[in-house]
mmCIF file of C-alpha atoms in Angstrom:
data_model
loop_
_atom_site.group_PDB
_atom_site.id
_atom_site.type_symbol
_atom_site.label_atom_id
_atom_site.label_comp_id
_atom_site.label_asym_id
_atom_site.label_seq_id
_atom_site.Cartn_x
_atom_site.Cartn_y
_atom_site.Cartn_z
ATOM 1 C CA MET A 236 0.000 0.000 0.000
ATOM 2 C CA GLY A 237 2.900 2.349 0.583
ATOM 3 C CA LYS A 238 3.629 2.208 -3.118
ATOM 4 C CA LEU A 239 0.158 3.529 -3.932
ATOM 5 C CA LYS A 240 0.585 6.534 -1.658
ATOM 6 C CA GLU A 241 3.806 7.466 -3.442
ATOM 7 C CA TYR A 242 1.944 7.181 -6.717
ATOM 8 C CA ILE A 243 -0.872 9.422 -5.487
ATOM 9 C CA GLU A 244 1.632 12.084 -4.484
ATOM 10 C CA ARG A 245 3.368 11.904 -7.837
ATOM 11 C CA THR A 246 0.046 12.370 -9.637
ATOM 12 C CA SER A 247 -0.268 15.855 -8.219
ATOM 13 C CA TYR A 248 2.970 16.885 -9.964
ATOM 14 C CA MET A 249 1.070 16.659 -13.228
ATOM 15 C CA MET A 250 -0.853 19.730 -12.109
ATOM 16 C CA VAL A 251 2.113 22.078 -11.828
ATOM 17 C CA GLY A 252 2.505 23.091 -15.439
ATOM 18 C CA VAL A 253 -1.142 23.869 -16.033
ATOM 19 C CA GLN A 254 -1.553 25.542 -12.667
ATOM 20 C CA PHE A 255 1.370 27.882 -13.298
ATOM 21 C CA ALA A 256 -0.293 29.210 -16.428
ATOM 22 C CA LEU A 257 -3.781 29.287 -14.949
ATOM 23 C CA ALA A 258 -2.667 31.201 -11.843
ATOM 24 C CA ILE A 259 -1.315 33.992 -14.060
ATOM 25 C CA ILE A 260 -4.536 34.055 -16.112
ATOM 26 C CA ILE A 261 -6.718 34.181 -12.994
ATOM 27 C CA GLY A 262 -4.612 37.028 -11.568
ATOM 28 C CA LEU A 263 -4.917 38.896 -14.865
ATOM 29 C CA ALA A 264 -8.696 38.374 -14.936
ATOM 30 C CA ILE A 265 -9.193 39.630 -11.372
ATOM 31 C CA GLY A 266 -6.994 42.679 -12.039
ATOM 32 C CA TYR A 267 -8.754 43.516 -15.286
ATOM 33 C CA TYR A 268 -12.173 43.195 -13.651
ATOM 34 C CA LEU A 269 -11.171 45.461 -10.746
ATOM 35 C CA ASP A 270 -9.674 47.988 -13.158
ATOM 36 C CA ARG A 271 -12.930 48.201 -15.076
ATOM 37 C CA GLN A 272 -14.781 48.727 -11.792
ATOM 38 C CA PHE A 273 -12.528 51.532 -10.545
ATOM 39 C CA ASN A 274 -11.325 53.058 -13.862
ATOM 40 C CA THR A 275 -7.637 52.814 -12.992
ATOM 41 C CA PHE A 276 -6.569 50.946 -16.066
ATOM 42 C CA PRO A 277 -2.992 49.734 -15.990
ATOM 43 C CA TRP A 278 -2.178 49.610 -12.289
ATOM 44 C CA LEU A 279 -4.410 46.963 -10.719
ATOM 45 C CA THR A 280 -3.978 44.713 -13.756
ATOM 46 C CA LEU A 281 -0.207 44.873 -13.389
ATOM 47 C CA PHE A 282 -0.400 44.314 -9.630
ATOM 48 C CA TRP A 283 -2.648 41.250 -9.920
ATOM 49 C CA LEU A 284 -0.561 39.918 -12.801
ATOM 50 C CA ILE A 285 2.449 39.899 -10.482
ATOM 51 C CA ILE A 286 0.322 38.329 -7.730
ATOM 52 C CA GLY A 287 -0.745 35.614 -10.156
ATOM 53 C CA PHE A 288 2.864 35.004 -11.163
ATOM 54 C CA PHE A 289 3.905 34.512 -7.566
ATOM 55 C CA ALA A 290 0.895 32.259 -6.959
ATOM 56 C CA GLY A 291 2.125 30.062 -9.801
ATOM 57 C CA LEU A 292 5.618 30.042 -8.281
ATOM 58 C CA LYS A 293 4.112 29.101 -4.940
ATOM 59 C CA ASN A 294 2.383 26.102 -6.497
ATOM 60 C CA VAL A 295 5.701 24.940 -7.947
ATOM 61 C CA TYR A 296 7.428 25.517 -4.626
ATOM 62 C CA ARG A 297 4.797 23.516 -2.753
ATOM 63 C CA GLU A 298 5.298 20.520 -5.042
ATOM 64 C CA LEU A 299 9.082 20.870 -4.906
ATOM 65 C CA LYS A 300 8.963 20.750 -1.116
ATOM 66 C CA LYS A 301 7.099 17.448 -1.392
ATOM 67 C CA VAL A 302 9.796 16.023 -3.692
ATOM 68 C CA THR A 303 12.717 16.982 -1.496
ATOM 69 C CA LYS A 304 11.038 15.826 1.728
ATOM 70 C CA MET B 116 -19.446 21.377 -34.764
ATOM 71 C CA GLN B 117 -23.156 20.810 -34.642
ATOM 72 C CA GLU B 118 -23.470 20.189 -38.368
ATOM 73 C CA HIS B 119 -20.761 17.548 -38.447
ATOM 74 C CA GLY B 120 -21.707 16.246 -35.037
ATOM 75 C CA SER B 121 -25.238 15.469 -36.073
ATOM 76 C CA ILE B 122 -23.926 12.942 -38.579
ATOM 77 C CA ILE B 123 -23.174 10.425 -35.867
ATOM 78 C CA LYS B 124 -24.717 11.951 -32.756
ATOM 79 C CA ILE B 125 -28.400 12.480 -32.108
ATOM 80 C CA VAL B 126 -28.180 15.906 -30.514
ATOM 81 C CA ASN B 127 -30.782 18.366 -29.272
ATOM 82 C CA ILE B 128 -33.630 16.016 -28.426
ATOM 83 C CA PHE B 129 -35.665 17.887 -25.824
ATOM 84 C CA PRO B 130 -37.231 21.224 -26.746
ATOM 85 C CA LYS B 131 -36.658 23.873 -24.080
ATOM 86 C CA SER B 132 -39.624 26.026 -25.020
ATOM 87 C CA PHE B 133 -42.211 26.161 -27.777
ATOM 88 C CA ILE B 134 -40.017 28.303 -30.005
ATOM 89 C CA PRO B 135 -38.745 26.050 -32.818
ATOM 90 C CA GLY B 136 -34.981 25.536 -32.722
ATOM 91 C CA ASP B 137 -34.717 26.214 -28.976
ATOM 92 C CA TYR B 138 -33.324 23.049 -27.435
ATOM 93 C CA LEU B 139 -31.875 22.005 -24.096
ATOM 94 C CA PRO B 140 -28.087 21.573 -24.296
ATOM 95 C CA ASP B 141 -26.746 18.064 -24.881
ATOM 96 C CA ALA B 142 -24.914 17.976 -21.577
ATOM 97 C CA ILE B 143 -28.168 18.230 -19.622
ATOM 98 C CA THR B 144 -30.169 15.650 -21.540
ATOM 99 C CA MET B 145 -27.235 13.232 -21.537
ATOM 100 C CA THR B 146 -26.825 13.688 -17.770
ATOM 101 C CA TRP B 147 -30.527 12.883 -17.347
ATOM 102 C CA LEU B 148 -30.127 9.791 -19.490
ATOM 103 C CA LEU B 149 -27.126 8.690 -17.429
ATOM 104 C CA MET B 150 -29.090 9.194 -14.214
ATOM 105 C CA ALA B 151 -32.083 7.313 -15.603
ATOM 106 C CA VAL B 152 -29.874 4.319 -16.381
ATOM 107 C CA VAL B 153 -27.517 4.311 -13.396
ATOM 108 C CA LEU B 154 -29.835 5.099 -10.473
ATOM 109 C CA PRO B 155 -32.387 2.252 -10.983
ATOM 110 C CA PHE B 156 -29.526 -0.124 -11.799
ATOM 111 C CA ALA B 157 -27.679 0.801 -8.607
ATOM 112 C CA TYR B 158 -30.864 0.511 -6.550
ATOM 113 C CA PHE B 159 -31.868 -2.936 -7.764
ATOM 114 C CA PHE B 160 -28.298 -4.244 -7.849
ATOM 115 C CA GLY B 161 -27.774 -3.041 -4.278
ATOM 116 C CA LYS B 162 -30.916 -4.889 -3.170
ATOM 117 C CA ASN B 163 -29.832 -8.186 -4.719
ATOM 118 C CA LEU B 164 -26.239 -8.483 -3.497
ATOM 119 C CA LYS B 165 -25.080 -12.098 -3.207
ATOM 120 C CA LYS B 166 -22.957 -13.457 -0.418
ATOM 121 C CA PHE B 167 -20.922 -15.458 -2.943
ATOM 122 C CA PRO B 168 -20.431 -12.807 -5.623
ATOM 123 C CA THR B 169 -21.200 -13.360 -9.256
ATOM 124 C CA LYS B 170 -18.579 -12.288 -11.812
ATOM 125 C CA PHE B 171 -20.063 -8.855 -12.321
ATOM 126 C CA GLN B 172 -20.471 -8.191 -8.615
ATOM 127 C CA TYR B 173 -16.871 -9.294 -8.089
ATOM 128 C CA VAL B 174 -15.620 -6.687 -10.589
ATOM 129 C CA LEU B 175 -17.620 -3.963 -8.848
ATOM 130 C CA GLU B 176 -16.331 -5.080 -5.445
ATOM 131 C CA ALA B 177 -12.743 -4.923 -6.700
ATOM 132 C CA LEU B 178 -13.268 -1.356 -7.938
ATOM 133 C CA THR B 179 -14.927 -0.375 -4.655
ATOM 134 C CA SER B 180 -12.112 -1.764 -2.563
ATOM 135 C CA PHE B 181 -9.586 -0.018 -4.813
ATOM 136 C CA ILE B 182 -11.214 3.336 -4.031
ATOM 137 C CA VAL B 183 -11.385 2.516 -0.322
ATOM 138 C CA TYR B 184 -7.708 1.510 -0.195
ATOM 139 C CA THR B 185 -6.728 4.693 -2.015
ATOM 140 C CA LEU B 186 -8.645 6.803 0.478
ATOM 141 C CA GLU B 187 -7.168 4.956 3.445
ATOM 142 C CA ASP B 188 -3.689 5.368 2.019
ATOM 143 C CA ALA B 189 -4.123 9.098 1.711
ATOM 144 C CA MET B 190 -5.976 9.887 4.936
ATOM 145 C CA GLY B 191 -6.025 6.825 7.190
ATOM 146 C CA SER B 192 -9.303 5.596 8.592
ATOM 147 C CA TYR B 193 -10.764 9.123 8.364
ATOM 148 C CA GLY B 194 -10.743 8.766 4.573
ATOM 149 C CA ARG B 195 -13.516 6.150 4.534
ATOM 150 C CA LYS B 196 -15.969 8.986 5.107
ATOM 151 C CA PHE B 197 -15.306 10.292 1.600
ATOM 152 C CA PHE B 198 -16.086 7.064 -0.184
ATOM 153 C CA PRO B 199 -19.581 8.155 -1.339
ATOM 154 C CA LEU B 200 -18.163 11.380 -2.786
ATOM 155 C CA ILE B 201 -15.228 9.829 -4.621
ATOM 156 C CA GLY B 202 -17.236 6.820 -5.729
ATOM 157 C CA GLY B 203 -19.994 9.035 -7.071
ATOM 158 C CA LEU B 204 -17.523 11.253 -8.920
ATOM 159 C CA ALA B 205 -15.796 8.190 -10.368
ATOM 160 C CA VAL B 206 -19.018 6.582 -11.589
ATOM 161 C CA PHE B 207 -20.390 9.778 -13.078
ATOM 162 C CA ILE B 208 -17.199 10.827 -14.837
ATOM 163 C CA LEU B 209 -16.302 7.355 -16.095
ATOM 164 C CA LEU B 210 -19.746 6.537 -17.467
ATOM 165 C CA GLY B 211 -20.132 10.084 -18.767
ATOM 166 C CA ASN B 212 -16.876 9.734 -20.687
ATOM 167 C CA LEU B 213 -17.665 6.275 -22.014
ATOM 168 C CA MET B 214 -21.090 7.413 -23.209
ATOM 169 C CA GLY B 215 -19.384 9.082 -26.148
ATOM 170 C CA LEU B 216 -18.497 5.666 -27.585
ATOM 171 C CA ILE B 217 -22.142 4.702 -28.085
ATOM 172 C CA PRO B 218 -23.367 5.975 -31.462
ATOM 173 C CA GLY B 219 -26.071 8.552 -31.034
ATOM 174 C CA LEU B 220 -25.036 9.717 -27.582
ATOM 175 C CA ALA B 221 -22.818 12.640 -26.599
ATOM 176 C CA GLN B 222 -20.550 13.044 -23.600
ATOM 177 C CA PRO B 223 -21.887 15.212 -20.784
ATOM 178 C CA THR B 224 -18.271 15.794 -19.708
ATOM 179 C CA ALA B 225 -17.393 17.389 -23.041
ATOM 180 C CA ASN B 226 -19.182 20.512 -21.811
ATOM 181 C CA LEU B 227 -17.380 23.057 -19.624
ATOM 182 C CA ASN B 228 -20.445 23.617 -17.425
ATOM 183 C CA THR B 229 -20.564 19.996 -16.269
ATOM 184 C CA THR B 230 -16.871 19.767 -15.453
ATOM 185 C CA LEU B 231 -16.887 23.157 -13.739
ATOM 186 C CA ALA B 232 -19.735 21.963 -11.512
ATOM 187 C CA LEU B 233 -17.774 18.842 -10.600
ATOM 188 C CA ALA B 234 -14.639 20.859 -9.846
ATOM 189 C CA ILE B 235 -16.590 23.298 -7.666
ATOM 190 C CA ILE B 236 -18.016 20.363 -5.678
ATOM 191 C CA SER B 237 -14.484 19.121 -5.056
ATOM 192 C CA PHE B 238 -13.309 22.650 -4.138
ATOM 193 C CA LEU B 239 -16.148 23.203 -1.652
ATOM 194 C CA VAL B 240 -15.625 19.806 -0.035
ATOM 195 C CA TYR B 241 -11.921 20.217 0.620
ATOM 196 C CA ASN B 242 -12.331 23.735 1.975
ATOM 197 C CA TYR B 243 -15.201 22.581 4.188
ATOM 198 C CA GLU B 244 -13.120 19.724 5.536
ATOM 199 C CA GLY B 245 -10.169 22.036 6.201
ATOM 200 C CA ILE B 246 -12.384 24.497 8.067
ATOM 201 C CA LYS B 247 -14.049 21.693 10.019
ATOM 202 C CA LYS B 248 -10.732 20.186 11.044
ATOM 203 C CA HIS B 249 -8.874 23.336 12.026
ATOM 204 C CA GLY B 250 -11.589 25.902 12.694
ATOM 205 C CA PHE B 251 -12.373 28.877 10.479
ATOM 206 C CA VAL B 252 -9.847 31.353 11.918
ATOM 207 C CA LYS B 253 -6.934 28.923 11.896
ATOM 208 C CA TYR B 254 -7.690 27.792 8.360
ATOM 209 C CA ILE B 255 -7.809 31.365 7.075
ATOM 210 C CA LYS B 256 -4.699 32.215 9.060
ATOM 211 C CA HIS B 257 -2.869 29.469 7.257
ATOM 212 C CA PHE B 258 -3.512 31.369 4.023
ATOM 213 C CA ALA B 259 -1.603 34.342 5.364
ATOM 214 C CA GLY B 260 1.678 32.447 5.629
ATOM 215 C CA PRO B 261 4.213 32.266 8.437
ATOM 216 C CA VAL B 262 5.616 35.826 8.244
ATOM 217 C CA PRO B 263 3.226 38.476 9.653
ATOM 218 C CA TRP B 264 4.330 41.506 7.590
ATOM 219 C CA MET B 265 4.008 39.582 4.346
ATOM 220 C CA ALA B 266 0.409 38.566 5.081
ATOM 221 C CA PRO B 267 -1.337 41.183 2.854
ATOM 222 C CA ILE B 268 0.698 39.943 -0.141
ATOM 223 C CA MET B 269 0.544 36.254 0.700
ATOM 224 C CA PHE B 270 -3.219 36.205 1.134
ATOM 225 C CA PRO B 271 -4.167 37.086 -2.482
ATOM 226 C CA ILE B 272 -1.408 34.782 -3.704
ATOM 227 C CA GLU B 273 -2.895 31.872 -1.785
ATOM 228 C CA VAL B 274 -6.415 32.695 -2.962
ATOM 229 C CA VAL B 275 -5.330 32.782 -6.602
ATOM 230 C CA SER B 276 -3.435 29.521 -6.260
ATOM 231 C CA HIS B 277 -6.495 27.846 -4.760
ATOM 232 C CA LEU B 278 -8.725 29.220 -7.527
ATOM 233 C CA SER B 279 -6.332 27.838 -10.111
ATOM 234 C CA ARG B 280 -7.077 24.373 -8.729
ATOM 235 C CA ILE B 281 -10.734 24.627 -9.736
ATOM 236 C CA LEU B 282 -9.892 25.779 -13.213
ATOM 237 C CA SER B 283 -7.176 23.233 -13.853
ATOM 238 C CA LEU B 284 -9.428 20.384 -12.682
ATOM 239 C CA SER B 285 -12.340 21.457 -14.856
ATOM 240 C CA PHE B 286 -10.320 22.521 -17.904
ATOM 241 C CA ARG B 287 -8.329 19.285 -17.979
ATOM 242 C CA LEU B 288 -11.400 17.059 -18.036
ATOM 243 C CA PHE B 289 -13.282 19.286 -20.471
ATOM 244 C CA GLY B 290 -10.304 19.767 -22.757
ATOM 245 C CA ASN B 291 -9.442 16.096 -22.948
ATOM 246 C CA MET B 292 -12.980 14.941 -23.619
ATOM 247 C CA PHE B 293 -13.852 17.712 -26.077
ATOM 248 C CA GLY B 294 -10.538 17.276 -27.875
ATOM 249 C CA ASP B 295 -10.992 13.533 -28.215
ATOM 250 C CA GLU B 296 -14.438 14.019 -29.660
ATOM 251 C CA MET B 297 -13.053 16.527 -32.152
ATOM 252 C CA VAL B 298 -10.313 14.104 -33.182
ATOM 253 C CA VAL B 299 -12.950 11.496 -33.982
ATOM 254 C CA LEU B 300 -15.075 13.976 -35.907
ATOM 255 C CA VAL B 301 -12.158 15.317 -37.945
ATOM 256 C CA ALA B 302 -10.997 11.780 -38.764
ATOM 257 C CA LEU B 303 -14.552 10.973 -39.776
ATOM 258 C CA MET B 304 -14.614 13.931 -42.145
ATOM 259 C CA LEU B 305 -11.232 13.249 -43.744
ATOM 260 C CA VAL B 306 -11.054 9.441 -43.912
ATOM 261 C CA PRO B 307 -14.402 7.879 -43.052
ATOM 262 C CA PHE B 308 -13.116 4.318 -43.494
ATOM 263 C CA LEU B 309 -11.635 2.568 -40.413
ATOM 264 C CA VAL B 310 -9.457 5.495 -39.287
ATOM 265 C CA PRO B 311 -11.963 6.931 -36.731
ATOM 266 C CA VAL B 312 -11.660 3.643 -34.818
ATOM 267 C CA ALA B 313 -8.231 4.810 -33.646
ATOM 268 C CA GLY B 314 -9.857 8.007 -32.397
ATOM 269 C CA GLU B 315 -12.503 6.037 -30.569
ATOM 270 C CA PHE B 316 -9.770 3.999 -28.922
ATOM 271 C CA ILE B 317 -8.185 7.239 -27.676
ATOM 272 C CA VAL B 318 -11.563 8.221 -26.211
ATOM 273 C CA PHE B 319 -11.827 4.829 -24.518
ATOM 274 C CA ALA B 320 -8.367 4.890 -22.953
ATOM 275 C CA ASN B 321 -8.446 8.549 -22.046
ATOM 276 C CA SER B 322 -11.793 8.352 -20.264
ATOM 277 C CA PHE B 323 -10.339 5.928 -17.680
ATOM 278 C CA LEU B 324 -7.216 8.040 -17.272
ATOM 279 C CA GLN B 325 -9.109 11.293 -16.788
ATOM 280 C CA THR B 326 -11.482 9.709 -14.267
ATOM 281 C CA PHE B 327 -8.511 8.427 -12.299
ATOM 282 C CA ILE B 328 -6.763 11.800 -12.357
ATOM 283 C CA PHE B 329 -9.851 13.741 -11.311
ATOM 284 C CA CYS B 330 -10.633 11.448 -8.377
ATOM 285 C CA ILE B 331 -7.018 11.167 -7.216
ATOM 286 C CA LEU B 332 -6.559 14.929 -7.283
ATOM 287 C CA THR B 333 -9.738 15.421 -5.245
ATOM 288 C CA VAL B 334 -8.377 12.941 -2.696
ATOM 289 C CA VAL B 335 -5.010 14.726 -2.641
ATOM 290 C CA TYR B 336 -6.660 18.114 -2.111
ATOM 291 C CA ILE B 337 -8.795 16.854 0.767
ATOM 292 C CA ALA B 338 -5.768 15.163 2.307
ATOM 293 C CA THR B 339 -3.603 18.289 2.091
ATOM 294 C CA ALA B 340 -6.381 20.509 3.466
ATOM 295 C CA ILE B 341 -6.650 18.223 6.477
ATOM 296 C CA GLU B 342 -2.944 17.694 7.012
ATOM 297 C CA GLU B 343 -1.560 21.174 6.470
ATOM 298 C CA HIS B 344 -1.515 22.187 10.106
ATOM 299 C CA GLU B 345 0.097 19.052 11.401
ATOM 300 C CA GLU B 346 3.244 19.978 9.508
ATOM 301 C CA GLN B 347 3.398 23.372 11.187
ATOM 302 C CA HIS B 348 3.108 21.982 14.694
ATOM 303 C CA SER B 349 6.058 19.637 14.358
#
């Protein structure tokens, strides 16, 4: 059974690539929506884009921590 | 897609209103059909379980125990509680995917609305379990990260990374199923003789794989939501 658990953990590494892209897109979408609400075009979009980028990095980091453990 | 799709798939059966040409989407009618087949079958099969299993019952028992072992591996004895959820997701997604192989039927999972609903169920369950295990304040506090002055930055980062889980779950299932269907349709348009069989085989193999991935990832998310705090204490 221990083998299966290892396999389950490895399955979640398949997520990383897609999640990295999706995190950036979600950040961009939130920023763009807020900008249209408040009429402050470039700033919130840029801010949330960076937030999304770091969220993607955090996903990668979380999986990396599992590998090295 | 509809024009080519209607060659092999009977689409748009139920009228939504009396206006001609206004039909319920395929995903809904196919989900109803799936429910109409699976629910009575499960009810009557569950009533007539044998003590010495027949071949078919043995196959179902093997699948059931596989799901139970997976859950116990991930979460210990607490994981048995989630068997109805994971089993239900597995049955719905697997049969929904395999429905596309029957001529005349379409896949309910080849529609983004269906997969998004499934992903949101999984998202709500793992957040609910995390909140129930650790309490609301502690669970939210875990979002803020270990360093206090970085909390305002870390909080949106965590929220975005959790939202990306919903989208990647739903987009993967939708993309795979929709793409497979398109491969079959394109093959059918270009070379109608014998080549689409290869496409149908891809649909067959991929539907098992995607079901497995969806269920395993739901299990992993629930397990991490429950475990996260135990790592911090040690």
